[in-house]
C-alpha positions as a Markdown table, in Angstrom:
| # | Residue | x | y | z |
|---|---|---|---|---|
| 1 | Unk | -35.6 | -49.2 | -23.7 |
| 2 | Unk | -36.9 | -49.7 | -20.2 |
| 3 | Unk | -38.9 | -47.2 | -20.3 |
| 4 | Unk | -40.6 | -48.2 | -23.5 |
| 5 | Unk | -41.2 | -51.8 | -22.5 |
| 6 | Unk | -43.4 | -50.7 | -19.4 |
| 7 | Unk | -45.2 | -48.8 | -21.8 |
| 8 | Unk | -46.0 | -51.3 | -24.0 |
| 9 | Unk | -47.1 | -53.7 | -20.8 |
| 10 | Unk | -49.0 | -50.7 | -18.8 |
| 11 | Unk | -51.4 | -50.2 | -22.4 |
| 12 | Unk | -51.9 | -54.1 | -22.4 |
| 13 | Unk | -52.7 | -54.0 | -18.9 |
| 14 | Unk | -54.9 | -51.2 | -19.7 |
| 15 | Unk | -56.9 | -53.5 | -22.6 |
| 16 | Unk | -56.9 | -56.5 | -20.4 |
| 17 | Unk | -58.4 | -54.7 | -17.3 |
| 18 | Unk | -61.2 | -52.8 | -19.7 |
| 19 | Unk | -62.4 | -55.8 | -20.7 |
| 20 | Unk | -62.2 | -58.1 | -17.8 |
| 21 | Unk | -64.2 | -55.1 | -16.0 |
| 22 | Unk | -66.8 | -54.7 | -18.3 |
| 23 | Unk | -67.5 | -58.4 | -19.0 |
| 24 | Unk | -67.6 | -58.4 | -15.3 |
| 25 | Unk | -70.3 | -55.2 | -14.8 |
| 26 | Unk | -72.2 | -57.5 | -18.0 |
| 27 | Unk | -72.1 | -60.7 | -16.6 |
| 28 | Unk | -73.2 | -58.9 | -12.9 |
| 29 | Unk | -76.2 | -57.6 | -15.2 |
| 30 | Unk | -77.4 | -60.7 | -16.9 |
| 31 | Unk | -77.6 | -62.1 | -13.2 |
| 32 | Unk | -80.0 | -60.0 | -12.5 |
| 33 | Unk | -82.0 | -60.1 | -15.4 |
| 34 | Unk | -81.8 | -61.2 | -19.2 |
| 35 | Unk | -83.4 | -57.9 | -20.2 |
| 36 | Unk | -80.8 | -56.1 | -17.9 |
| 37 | Unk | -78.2 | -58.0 | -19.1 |
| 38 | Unk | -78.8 | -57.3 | -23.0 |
| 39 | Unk | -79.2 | -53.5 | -22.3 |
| 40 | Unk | -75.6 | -53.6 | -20.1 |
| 41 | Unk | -74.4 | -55.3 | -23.3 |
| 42 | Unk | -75.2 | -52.9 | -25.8 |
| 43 | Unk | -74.2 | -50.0 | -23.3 |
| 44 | Unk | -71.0 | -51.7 | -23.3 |
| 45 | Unk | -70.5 | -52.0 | -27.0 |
| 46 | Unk | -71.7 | -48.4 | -27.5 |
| 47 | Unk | -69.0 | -46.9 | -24.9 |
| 48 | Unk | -66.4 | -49.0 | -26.6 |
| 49 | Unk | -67.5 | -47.6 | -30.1 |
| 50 | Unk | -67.5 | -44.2 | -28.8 |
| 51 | Unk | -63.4 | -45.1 | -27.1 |
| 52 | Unk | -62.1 | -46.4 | -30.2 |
| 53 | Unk | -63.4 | -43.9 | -32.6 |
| 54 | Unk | -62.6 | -40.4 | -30.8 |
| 55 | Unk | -59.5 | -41.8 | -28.6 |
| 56 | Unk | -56.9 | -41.8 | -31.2 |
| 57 | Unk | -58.1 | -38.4 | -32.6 |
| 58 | Unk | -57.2 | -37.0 | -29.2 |
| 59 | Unk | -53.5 | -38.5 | -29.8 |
C-alpha cells in the first residue's frame, strides 16, 4: 500500500515538474523575444503531443 501511494505521488510529481519546467524554458523565451517566445510555445505543445500519444503505447 506504501509502496503504491509513492507511486501515485512520484507520477504527480512527475506532471507538476514537466510543466512548471516548460512554462519556465517558455516564459525564459518570451523574455527574450515575442517571436522566440511563440516558437518555444509551439515546440512545447508539439513535444507534449508527441509524450502523450506514443508514451502509453510503450506501457
Amino acid at each position: 500500500m506504501i509502496d503504491q501511494l509513492f507511486k501515485w505521488i512520484w507520477k504527480f510529481l512527475d506532471v507538476i515538474f514537466y510543466v512548471l519546467g516548460l512554462g519556465s524554458v517558455v516564459y525564459g523565451a518570451f523574455l527574450i523575444g515575442k517571436i522566440v517566445g511563440y516558437l518555444a510555445l509551439g515546440g512545447v505543445l508539439l513535444l507534449t503531443g508527441w509524450f502523450i500519444d506514443h508514451l502509453p503505447a510503450q506501457s
